[in-house]
Each structure stands twice: as C-alpha cells, then as structure tokens.
PDB file of C-alpha atoms and ligand atoms in Angstrom:
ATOM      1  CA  UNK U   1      -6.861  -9.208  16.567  1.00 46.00           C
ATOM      2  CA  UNK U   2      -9.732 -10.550  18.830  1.00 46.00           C
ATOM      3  CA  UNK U   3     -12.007  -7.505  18.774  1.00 51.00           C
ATOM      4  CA  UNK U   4     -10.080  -5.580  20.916  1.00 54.00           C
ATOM      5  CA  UNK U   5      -7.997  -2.821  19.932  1.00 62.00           C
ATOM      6  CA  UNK U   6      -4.443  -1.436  20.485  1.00 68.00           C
ATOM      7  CA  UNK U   7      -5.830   2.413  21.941  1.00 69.00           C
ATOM      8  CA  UNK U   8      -5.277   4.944  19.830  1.00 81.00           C
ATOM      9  CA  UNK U   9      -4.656   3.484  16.324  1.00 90.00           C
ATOM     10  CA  UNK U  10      -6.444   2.232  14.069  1.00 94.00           C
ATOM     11  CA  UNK U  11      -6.116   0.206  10.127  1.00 94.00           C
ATOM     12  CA  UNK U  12      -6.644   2.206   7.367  1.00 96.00           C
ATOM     13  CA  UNK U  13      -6.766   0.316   4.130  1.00 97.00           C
ATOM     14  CA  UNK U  14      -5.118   1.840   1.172  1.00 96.00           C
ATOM     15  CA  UNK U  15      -4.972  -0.257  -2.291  1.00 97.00           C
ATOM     16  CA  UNK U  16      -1.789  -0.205  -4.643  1.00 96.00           C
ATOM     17  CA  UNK U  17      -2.457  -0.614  -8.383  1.00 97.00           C
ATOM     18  CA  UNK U  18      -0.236  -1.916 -10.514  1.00 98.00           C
ATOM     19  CA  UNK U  19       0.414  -1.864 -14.696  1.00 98.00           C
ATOM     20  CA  UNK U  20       2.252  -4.244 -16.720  1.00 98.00           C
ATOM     21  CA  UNK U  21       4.805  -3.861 -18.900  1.00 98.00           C
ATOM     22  CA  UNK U  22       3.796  -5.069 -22.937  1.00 98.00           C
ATOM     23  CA  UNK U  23       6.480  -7.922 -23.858  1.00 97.00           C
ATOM     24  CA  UNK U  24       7.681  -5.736 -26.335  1.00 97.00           C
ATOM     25  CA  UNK U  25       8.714  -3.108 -23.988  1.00 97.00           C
ATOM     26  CA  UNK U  26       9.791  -5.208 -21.485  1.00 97.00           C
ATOM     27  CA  UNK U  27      13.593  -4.644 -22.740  1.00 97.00           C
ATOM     28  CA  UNK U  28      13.669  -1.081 -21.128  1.00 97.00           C
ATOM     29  CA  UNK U  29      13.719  -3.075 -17.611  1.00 97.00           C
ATOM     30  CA  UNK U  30      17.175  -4.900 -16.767  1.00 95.00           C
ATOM     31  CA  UNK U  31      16.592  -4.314 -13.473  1.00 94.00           C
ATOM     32  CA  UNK U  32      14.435  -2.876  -9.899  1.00 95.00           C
ATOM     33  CA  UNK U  33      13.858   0.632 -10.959  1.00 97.00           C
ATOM     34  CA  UNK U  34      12.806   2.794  -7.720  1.00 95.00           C
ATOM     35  CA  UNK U  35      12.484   6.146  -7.178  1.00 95.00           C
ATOM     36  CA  UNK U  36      14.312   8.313  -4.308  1.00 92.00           C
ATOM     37  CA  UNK U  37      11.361   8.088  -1.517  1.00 86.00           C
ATOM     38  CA  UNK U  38       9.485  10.985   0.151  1.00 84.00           C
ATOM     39  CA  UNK U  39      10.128  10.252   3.717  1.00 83.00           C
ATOM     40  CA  UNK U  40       6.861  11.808   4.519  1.00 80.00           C
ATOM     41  CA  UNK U  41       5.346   8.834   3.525  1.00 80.00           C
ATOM     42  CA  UNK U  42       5.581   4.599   4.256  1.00 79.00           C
ATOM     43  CA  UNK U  43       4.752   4.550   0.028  1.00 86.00           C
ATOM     44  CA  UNK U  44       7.477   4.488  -2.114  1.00 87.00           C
ATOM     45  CA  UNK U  45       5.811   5.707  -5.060  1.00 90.00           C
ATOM     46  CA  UNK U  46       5.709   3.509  -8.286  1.00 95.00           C
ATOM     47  CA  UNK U  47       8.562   2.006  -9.297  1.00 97.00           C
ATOM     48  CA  UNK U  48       9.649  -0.829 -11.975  1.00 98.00           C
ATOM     49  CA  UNK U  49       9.495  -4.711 -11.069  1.00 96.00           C
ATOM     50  CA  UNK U  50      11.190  -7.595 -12.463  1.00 96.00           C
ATOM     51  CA  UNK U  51       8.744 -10.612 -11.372  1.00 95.00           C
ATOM     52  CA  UNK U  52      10.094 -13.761 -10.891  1.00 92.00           C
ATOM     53  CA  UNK U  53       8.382 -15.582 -13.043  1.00 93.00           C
ATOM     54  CA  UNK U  54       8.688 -12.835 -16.123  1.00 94.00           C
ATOM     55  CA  UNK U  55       7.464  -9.696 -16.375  1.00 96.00           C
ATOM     56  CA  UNK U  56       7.653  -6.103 -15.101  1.00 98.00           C
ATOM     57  CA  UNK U  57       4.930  -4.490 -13.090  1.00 98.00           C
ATOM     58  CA  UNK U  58       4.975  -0.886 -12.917  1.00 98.00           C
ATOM     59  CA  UNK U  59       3.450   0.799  -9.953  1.00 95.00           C
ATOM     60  CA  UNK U  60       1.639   0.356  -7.015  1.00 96.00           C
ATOM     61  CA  UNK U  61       0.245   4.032  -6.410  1.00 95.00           C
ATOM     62  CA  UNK U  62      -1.175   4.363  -2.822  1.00 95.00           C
ATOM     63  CA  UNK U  63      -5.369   5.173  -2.660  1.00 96.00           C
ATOM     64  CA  UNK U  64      -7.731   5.105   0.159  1.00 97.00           C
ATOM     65  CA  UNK U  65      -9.636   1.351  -0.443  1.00 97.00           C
ATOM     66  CA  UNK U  66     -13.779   1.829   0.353  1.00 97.00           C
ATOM     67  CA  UNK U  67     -13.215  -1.427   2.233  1.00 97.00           C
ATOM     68  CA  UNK U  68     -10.901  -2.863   3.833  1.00 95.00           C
ATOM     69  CA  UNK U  69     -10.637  -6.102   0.928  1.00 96.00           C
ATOM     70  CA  UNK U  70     -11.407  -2.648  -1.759  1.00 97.00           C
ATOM     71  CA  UNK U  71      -9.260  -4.854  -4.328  1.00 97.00           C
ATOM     72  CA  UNK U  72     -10.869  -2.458  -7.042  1.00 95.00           C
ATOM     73  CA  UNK U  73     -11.961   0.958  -7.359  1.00 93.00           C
ATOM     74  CA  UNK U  74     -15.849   0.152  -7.301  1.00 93.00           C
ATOM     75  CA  UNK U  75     -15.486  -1.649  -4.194  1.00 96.00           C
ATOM     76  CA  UNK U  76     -17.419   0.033  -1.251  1.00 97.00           C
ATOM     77  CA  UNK U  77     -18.697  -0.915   2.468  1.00 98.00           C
ATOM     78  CA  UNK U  78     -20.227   1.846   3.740  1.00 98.00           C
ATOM     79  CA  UNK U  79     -20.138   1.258   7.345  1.00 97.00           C
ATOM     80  CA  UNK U  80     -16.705   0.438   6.574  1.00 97.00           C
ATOM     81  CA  UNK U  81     -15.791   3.540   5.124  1.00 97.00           C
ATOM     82  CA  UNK U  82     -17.609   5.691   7.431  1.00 98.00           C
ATOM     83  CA  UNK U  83     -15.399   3.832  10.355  1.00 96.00           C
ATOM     84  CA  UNK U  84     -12.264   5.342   8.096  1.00 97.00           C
ATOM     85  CA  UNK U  85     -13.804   8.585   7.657  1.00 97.00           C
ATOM     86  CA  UNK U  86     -14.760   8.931  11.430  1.00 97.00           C
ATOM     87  CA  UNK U  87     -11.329   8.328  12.586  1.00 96.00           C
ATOM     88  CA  UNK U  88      -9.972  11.287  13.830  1.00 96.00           C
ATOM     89  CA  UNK U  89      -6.568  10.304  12.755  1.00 97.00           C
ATOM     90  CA  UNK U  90      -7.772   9.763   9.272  1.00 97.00           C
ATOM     91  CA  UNK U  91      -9.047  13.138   9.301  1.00 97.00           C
ATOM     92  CA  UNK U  92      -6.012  14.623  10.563  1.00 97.00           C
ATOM     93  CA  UNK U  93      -3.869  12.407   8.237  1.00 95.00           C
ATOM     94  CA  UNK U  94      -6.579  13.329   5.444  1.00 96.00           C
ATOM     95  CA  UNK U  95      -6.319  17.275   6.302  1.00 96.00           C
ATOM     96  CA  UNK U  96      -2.444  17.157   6.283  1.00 94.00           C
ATOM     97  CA  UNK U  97      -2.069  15.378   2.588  1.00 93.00           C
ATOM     98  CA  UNK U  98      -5.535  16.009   0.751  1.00 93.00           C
ATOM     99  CA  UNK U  99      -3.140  16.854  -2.185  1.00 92.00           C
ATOM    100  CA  UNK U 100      -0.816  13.887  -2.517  1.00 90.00           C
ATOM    101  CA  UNK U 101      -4.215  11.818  -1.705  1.00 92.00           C
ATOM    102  CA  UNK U 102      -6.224  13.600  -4.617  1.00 93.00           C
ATOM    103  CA  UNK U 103      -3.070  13.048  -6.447  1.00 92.00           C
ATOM    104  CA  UNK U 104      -2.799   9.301  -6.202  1.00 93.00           C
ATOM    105  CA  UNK U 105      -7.019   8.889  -6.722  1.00 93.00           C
ATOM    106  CA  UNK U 106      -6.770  10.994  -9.663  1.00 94.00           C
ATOM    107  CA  UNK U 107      -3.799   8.260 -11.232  1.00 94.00           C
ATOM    108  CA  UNK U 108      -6.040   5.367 -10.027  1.00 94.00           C
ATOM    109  CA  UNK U 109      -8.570   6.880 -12.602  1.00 94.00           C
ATOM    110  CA  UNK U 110      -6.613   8.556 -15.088  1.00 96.00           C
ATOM    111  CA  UNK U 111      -4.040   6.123 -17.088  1.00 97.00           C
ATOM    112  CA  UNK U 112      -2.348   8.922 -18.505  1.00 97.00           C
ATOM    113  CA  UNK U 113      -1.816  10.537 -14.795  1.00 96.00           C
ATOM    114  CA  UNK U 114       0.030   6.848 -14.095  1.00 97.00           C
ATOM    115  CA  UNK U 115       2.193   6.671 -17.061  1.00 97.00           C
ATOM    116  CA  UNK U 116       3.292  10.292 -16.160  1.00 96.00           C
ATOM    117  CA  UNK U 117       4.563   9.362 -12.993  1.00 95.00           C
ATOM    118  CA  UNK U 118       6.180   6.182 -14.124  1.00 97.00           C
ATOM    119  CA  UNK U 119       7.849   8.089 -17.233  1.00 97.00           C
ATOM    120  CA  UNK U 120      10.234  10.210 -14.251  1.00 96.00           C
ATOM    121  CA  UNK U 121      11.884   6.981 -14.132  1.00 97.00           C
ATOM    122  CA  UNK U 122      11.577   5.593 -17.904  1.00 97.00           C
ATOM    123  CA  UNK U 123      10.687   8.942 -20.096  1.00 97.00           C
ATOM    124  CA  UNK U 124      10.288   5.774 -23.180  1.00 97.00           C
ATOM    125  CA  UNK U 125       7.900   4.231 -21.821  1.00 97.00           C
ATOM    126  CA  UNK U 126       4.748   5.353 -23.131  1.00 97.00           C
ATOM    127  CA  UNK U 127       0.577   5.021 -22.640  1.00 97.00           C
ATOM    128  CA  UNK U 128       0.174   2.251 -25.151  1.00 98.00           C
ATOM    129  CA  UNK U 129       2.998   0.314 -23.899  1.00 98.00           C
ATOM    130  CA  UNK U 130       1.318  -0.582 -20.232  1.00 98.00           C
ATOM    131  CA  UNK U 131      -2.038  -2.394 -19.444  1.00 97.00           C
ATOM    132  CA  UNK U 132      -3.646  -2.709 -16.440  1.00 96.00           C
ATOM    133  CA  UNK U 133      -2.712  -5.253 -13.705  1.00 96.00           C
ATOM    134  CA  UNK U 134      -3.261  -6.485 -10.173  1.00 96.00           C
ATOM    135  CA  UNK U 135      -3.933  -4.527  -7.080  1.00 97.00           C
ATOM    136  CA  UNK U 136      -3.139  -5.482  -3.681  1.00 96.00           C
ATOM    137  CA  UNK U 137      -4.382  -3.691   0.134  1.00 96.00           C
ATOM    138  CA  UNK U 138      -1.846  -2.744   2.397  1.00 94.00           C
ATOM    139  CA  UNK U 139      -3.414  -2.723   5.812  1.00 93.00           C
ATOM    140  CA  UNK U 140      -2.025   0.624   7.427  1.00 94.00           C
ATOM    141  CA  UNK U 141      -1.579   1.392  11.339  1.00 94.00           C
ATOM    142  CA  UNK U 142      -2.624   5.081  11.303  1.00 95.00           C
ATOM    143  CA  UNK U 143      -2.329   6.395  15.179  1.00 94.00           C
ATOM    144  CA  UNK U 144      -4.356   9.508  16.272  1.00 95.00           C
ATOM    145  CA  UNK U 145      -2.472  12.201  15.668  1.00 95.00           C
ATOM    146  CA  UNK U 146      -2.977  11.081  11.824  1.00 95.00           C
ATOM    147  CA  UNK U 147       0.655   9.815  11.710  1.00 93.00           C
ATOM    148  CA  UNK U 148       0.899   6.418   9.629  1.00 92.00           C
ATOM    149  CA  UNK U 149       2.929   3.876  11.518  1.00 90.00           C
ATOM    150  CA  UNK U 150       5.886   2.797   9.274  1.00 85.00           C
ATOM    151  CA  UNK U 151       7.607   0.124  12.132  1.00 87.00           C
ATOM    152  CA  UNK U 152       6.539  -3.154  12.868  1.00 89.00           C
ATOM    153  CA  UNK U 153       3.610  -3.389  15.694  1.00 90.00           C
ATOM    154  CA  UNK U 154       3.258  -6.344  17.821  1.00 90.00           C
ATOM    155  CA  UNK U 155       0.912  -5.970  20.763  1.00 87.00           C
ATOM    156  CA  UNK U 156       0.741  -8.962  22.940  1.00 89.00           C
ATOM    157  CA  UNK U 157      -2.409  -8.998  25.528  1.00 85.00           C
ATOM    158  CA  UNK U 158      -3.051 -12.136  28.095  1.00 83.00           C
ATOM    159  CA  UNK U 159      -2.675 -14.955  25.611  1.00 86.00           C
ATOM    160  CA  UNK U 160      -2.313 -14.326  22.524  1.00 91.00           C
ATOM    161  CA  UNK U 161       0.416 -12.505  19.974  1.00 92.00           C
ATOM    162  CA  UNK U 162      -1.399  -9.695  17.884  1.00 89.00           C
ATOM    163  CA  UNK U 163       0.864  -8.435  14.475  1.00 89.00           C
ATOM    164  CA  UNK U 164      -0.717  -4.879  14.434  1.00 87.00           C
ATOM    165  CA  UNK U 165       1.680  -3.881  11.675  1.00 90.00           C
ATOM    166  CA  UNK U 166       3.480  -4.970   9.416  1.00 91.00           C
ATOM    167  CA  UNK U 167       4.644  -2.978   7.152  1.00 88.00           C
ATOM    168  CA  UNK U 168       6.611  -3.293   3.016  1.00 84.00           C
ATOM    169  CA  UNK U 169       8.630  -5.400   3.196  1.00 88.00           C
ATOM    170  CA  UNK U 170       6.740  -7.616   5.295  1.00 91.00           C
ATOM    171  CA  UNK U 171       7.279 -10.400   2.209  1.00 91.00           C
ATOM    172  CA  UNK U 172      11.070  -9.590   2.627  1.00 91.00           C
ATOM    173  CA  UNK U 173      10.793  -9.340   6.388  1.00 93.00           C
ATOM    174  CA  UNK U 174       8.510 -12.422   6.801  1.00 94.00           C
ATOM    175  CA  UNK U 175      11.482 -15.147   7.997  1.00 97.00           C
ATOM    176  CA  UNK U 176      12.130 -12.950  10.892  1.00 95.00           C
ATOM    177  CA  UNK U 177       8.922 -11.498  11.985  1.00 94.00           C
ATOM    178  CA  UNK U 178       8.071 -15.466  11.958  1.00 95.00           C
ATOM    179  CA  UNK U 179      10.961 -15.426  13.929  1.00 97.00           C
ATOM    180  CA  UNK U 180      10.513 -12.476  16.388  1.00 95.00           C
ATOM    181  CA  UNK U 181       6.765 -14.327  17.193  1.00 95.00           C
ATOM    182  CA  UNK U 182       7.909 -17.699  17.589  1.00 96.00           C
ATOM    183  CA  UNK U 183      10.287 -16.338  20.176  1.00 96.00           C
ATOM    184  CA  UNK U 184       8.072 -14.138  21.970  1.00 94.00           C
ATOM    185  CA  UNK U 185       5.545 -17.174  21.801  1.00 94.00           C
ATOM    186  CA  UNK U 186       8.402 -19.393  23.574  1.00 94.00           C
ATOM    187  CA  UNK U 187       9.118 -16.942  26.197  1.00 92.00           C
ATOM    188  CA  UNK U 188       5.810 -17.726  27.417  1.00 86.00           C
ATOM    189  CA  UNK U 189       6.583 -21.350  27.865  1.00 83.00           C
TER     190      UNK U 189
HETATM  191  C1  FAD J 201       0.743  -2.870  -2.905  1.00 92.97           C
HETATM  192  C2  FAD J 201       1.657  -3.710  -2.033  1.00 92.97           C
HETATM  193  C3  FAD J 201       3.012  -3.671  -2.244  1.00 92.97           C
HETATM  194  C4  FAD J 201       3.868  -4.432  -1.457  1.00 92.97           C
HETATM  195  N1  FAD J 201       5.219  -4.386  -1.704  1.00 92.97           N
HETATM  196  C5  FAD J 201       6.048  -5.136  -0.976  1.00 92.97           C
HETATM  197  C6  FAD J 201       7.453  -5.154  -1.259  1.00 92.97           C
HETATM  198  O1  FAD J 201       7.930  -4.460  -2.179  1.00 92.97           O
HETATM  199  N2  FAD J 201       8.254  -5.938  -0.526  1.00 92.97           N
HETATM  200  C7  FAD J 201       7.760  -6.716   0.486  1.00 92.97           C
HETATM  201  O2  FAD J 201       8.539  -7.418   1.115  1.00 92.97           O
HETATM  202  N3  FAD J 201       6.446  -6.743   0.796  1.00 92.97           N
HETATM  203  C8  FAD J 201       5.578  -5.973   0.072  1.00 92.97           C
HETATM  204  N4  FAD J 201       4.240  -5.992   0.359  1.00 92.97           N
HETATM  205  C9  FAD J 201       3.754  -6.782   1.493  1.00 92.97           C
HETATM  206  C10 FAD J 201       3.535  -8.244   1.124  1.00 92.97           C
HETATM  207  O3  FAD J 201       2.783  -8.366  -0.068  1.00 92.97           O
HETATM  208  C11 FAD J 201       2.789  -8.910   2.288  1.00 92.97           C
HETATM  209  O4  FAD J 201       3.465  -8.644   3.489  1.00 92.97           O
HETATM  210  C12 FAD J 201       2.734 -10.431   2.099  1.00 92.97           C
HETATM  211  O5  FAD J 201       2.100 -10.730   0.879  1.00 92.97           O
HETATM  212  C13 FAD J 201       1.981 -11.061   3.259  1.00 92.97           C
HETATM  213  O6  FAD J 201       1.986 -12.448   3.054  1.00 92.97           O
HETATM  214  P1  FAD J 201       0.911 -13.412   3.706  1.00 92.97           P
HETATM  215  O7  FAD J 201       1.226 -14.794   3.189  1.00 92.97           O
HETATM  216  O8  FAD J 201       0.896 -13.173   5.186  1.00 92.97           O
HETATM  217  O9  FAD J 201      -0.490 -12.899   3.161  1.00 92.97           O
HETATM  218  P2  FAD J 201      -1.045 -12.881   1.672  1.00 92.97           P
HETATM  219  O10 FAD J 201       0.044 -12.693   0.665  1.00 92.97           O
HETATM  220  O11 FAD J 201      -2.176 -11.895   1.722  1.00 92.97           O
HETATM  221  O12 FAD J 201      -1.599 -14.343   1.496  1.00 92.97           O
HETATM  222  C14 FAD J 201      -2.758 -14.785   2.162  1.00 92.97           C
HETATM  223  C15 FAD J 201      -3.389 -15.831   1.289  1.00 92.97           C
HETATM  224  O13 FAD J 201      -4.403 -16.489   2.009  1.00 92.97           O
HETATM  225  C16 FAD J 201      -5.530 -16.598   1.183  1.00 92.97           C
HETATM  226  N5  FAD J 201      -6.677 -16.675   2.064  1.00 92.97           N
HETATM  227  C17 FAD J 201      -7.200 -15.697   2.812  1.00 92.97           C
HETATM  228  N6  FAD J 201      -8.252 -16.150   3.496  1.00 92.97           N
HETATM  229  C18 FAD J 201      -8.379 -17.450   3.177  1.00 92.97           C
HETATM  230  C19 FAD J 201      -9.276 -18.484   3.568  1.00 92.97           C
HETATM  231  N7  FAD J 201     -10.249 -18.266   4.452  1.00 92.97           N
HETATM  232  N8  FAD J 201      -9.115 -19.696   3.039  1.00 92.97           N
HETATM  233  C20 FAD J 201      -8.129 -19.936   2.166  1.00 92.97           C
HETATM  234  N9  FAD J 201      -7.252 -19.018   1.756  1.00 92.97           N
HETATM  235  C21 FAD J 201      -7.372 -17.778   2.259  1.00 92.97           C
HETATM  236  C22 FAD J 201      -5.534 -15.364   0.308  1.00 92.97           C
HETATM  237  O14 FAD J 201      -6.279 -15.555  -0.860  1.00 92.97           O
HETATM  238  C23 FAD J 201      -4.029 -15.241   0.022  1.00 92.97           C
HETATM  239  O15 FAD J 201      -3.629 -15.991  -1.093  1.00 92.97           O
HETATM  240  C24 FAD J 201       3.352  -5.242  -0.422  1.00 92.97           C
HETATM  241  C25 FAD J 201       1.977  -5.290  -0.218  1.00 92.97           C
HETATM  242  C26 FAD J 201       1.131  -4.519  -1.018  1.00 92.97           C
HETATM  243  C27 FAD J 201      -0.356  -4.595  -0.792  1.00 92.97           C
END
C-alpha cells in the first residue's frame, strides 16, 4: 500500500514455525498429512509436508510475530507491536481466543507441546525424531470487529491496485490472483 489504509482493517503479523522430519523417520510420510480444520480460524493447524525437493516439514503453528518481519521468536519492534496491541480489533480478536493464542505461544516455546500436536496425526513420531526448521510471516487482514479476513482483498484507489490480502494458498492461488490484477489493471486502459 502507499500509506494509506483500507478503513477499518488492519495487518496483523503472525509467524508459522515449522520442524523437520529426521531422514530416518521420513518413511512415516507417503503423503500431505492435514488435519480436519477449525473453521474458527484461517490456520489449519500443523500438518505433514512432502517438499519438493525431499523432505517433510511438520508444522507451521500460528503465533503473534513482535514485528511484522518477527522471522524468530526474539524478534521485537516495539512501536510495531504496540501498533498490534493498540488495534482494537486485535484486542477484540485477542479477548475472543487468548486460549488457542497462549496455546500456539506455549508450542513455539515448548518442543514437546509441538510434537504433541503433530503426534494426533502420526502417534510414531516422536521428540527426538524432529528438529527445528524454518519459519515464515503470514501477513493477516484483521478488520475491527477482531474478525481475521480469510478471502482475498484487493482495494483499488485512483491509480494504483493494492493486494490487501492474500491469504494460504496464495502460492497455489498466485497464477490467478496475477491474473485477477492484470485484468483489473487492463480495464483501466
Ligand atoms: C507459514 C506459512 C504457510 C503457508 N502455507 C501455504 C500453503 O500451504 N499453500 C500456499 O499456497 N501458500 C501458503 N503460504 C503463502 C505463500 O508462502 C505466499 O503466498 C508466497 O510465498 C508469496 O510469494 P511471493 O513470491 O509473493 O513472496 P515471497 O515468497 O515472500 O518472496 C519474496 C522474495 O523477495 C525477496 N525480497 C524481499 N525484498 C527484497 C529486496 N528488497 N530485494 C531483493 N529481494 C527481496 C525475499 O527475500 C523473498 O525471497 C504460506 C505462508 C506462510 C507464511
């Protein structure tokens, strides 16, 4: 965006951490193992990855980033994270699910918290068999009334195309929200 903002919602970042699978237990994993989502939420909860070059990640969970590029847990920008905190649909979002949210910080700090969840989909996988991976930010349109915007967002002002949102799987999704742009772009012509 160009400084301005869509009224009314705002980005909240939330990290996803993942774990890797050891070689030796890679076996277990034939295939994408996902869990049956909570609707409640845009996160799917972790879930098994084949990778396309090898390997199986195991996660992401779902925590509040202290920045908005909060790629690990001791990253922090306190004016930042204030602008999160401030939000009144962060607080109403935060009010709503303190207990999934202490959930999922509690995993980001506690291994054996993570391989919990991940053994409701694989109970033989166990804590020695995963070591730590990537993360990755998901940029999150949260709107006032704390609700966190699970569609795709494009806001177009006088001249220019703004993708607000765009939410997993935007990787998937990316030929045809190039698509839905260049299209919008061309109606301008
Ligand atoms: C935890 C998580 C899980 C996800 N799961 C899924 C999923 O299951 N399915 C799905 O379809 N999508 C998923 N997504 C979304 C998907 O990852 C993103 O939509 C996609 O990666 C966006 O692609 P991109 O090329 O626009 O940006 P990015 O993948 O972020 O690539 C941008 C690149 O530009 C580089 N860059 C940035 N600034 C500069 C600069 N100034 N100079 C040079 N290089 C720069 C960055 O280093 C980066 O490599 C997930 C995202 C997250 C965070």
């Amino acid at each position: 965006m160009t400084g301005q903002k869509i009224p009314g919602i705002q980005i909240l970042p939330f990290r996803g951490e993942y774990y890797e699978l050891k070689p030796e237990k890679q076996y277990l994993v034939n295939n994408l193992i996902y869990p049956v989502p909570n609707p409640e939420f845009p996160f799917l909860g972790v879930h098994y990855t084949r990778m396309i070059e090898g390997g199986i990640e195991a996660g992401p969970n779902a925590v509040l980033a202290f920045r908005r590029e909060g790629y690990s847990r001791w990253d922090l920008d306190l004016s930042e994270l204030l602008e999160t905190l401030s939000y009144p649909g962060f607080m109403r979002l935060a009010a709503k699910h303190w207990r999934y949210g202490w959930g999922e910080m509690y995993r980001s700090f506690s291994k054996s918290a993570f391989v919990k969840a991940l053994q409701h989909l694989i109970p033989d996988v166990g804590y020695d068999d995963l070591q730590r991976g990537g993360a990755g930010v998901r940029a999150m349109a949260c709107d006032l009334e704390g609700k966190l915007i699970d569609e795709f967002l494009i806001f177009e002002d006088h001249n220019i195309i703004n993708v607000c949102s765009a939410p997993s799987p935007a990787a998937t999704a990316s030929l045809a929200i190039g698509k839905t742009i260049a299209g919008k772009a061309l109606e301008r012509v």
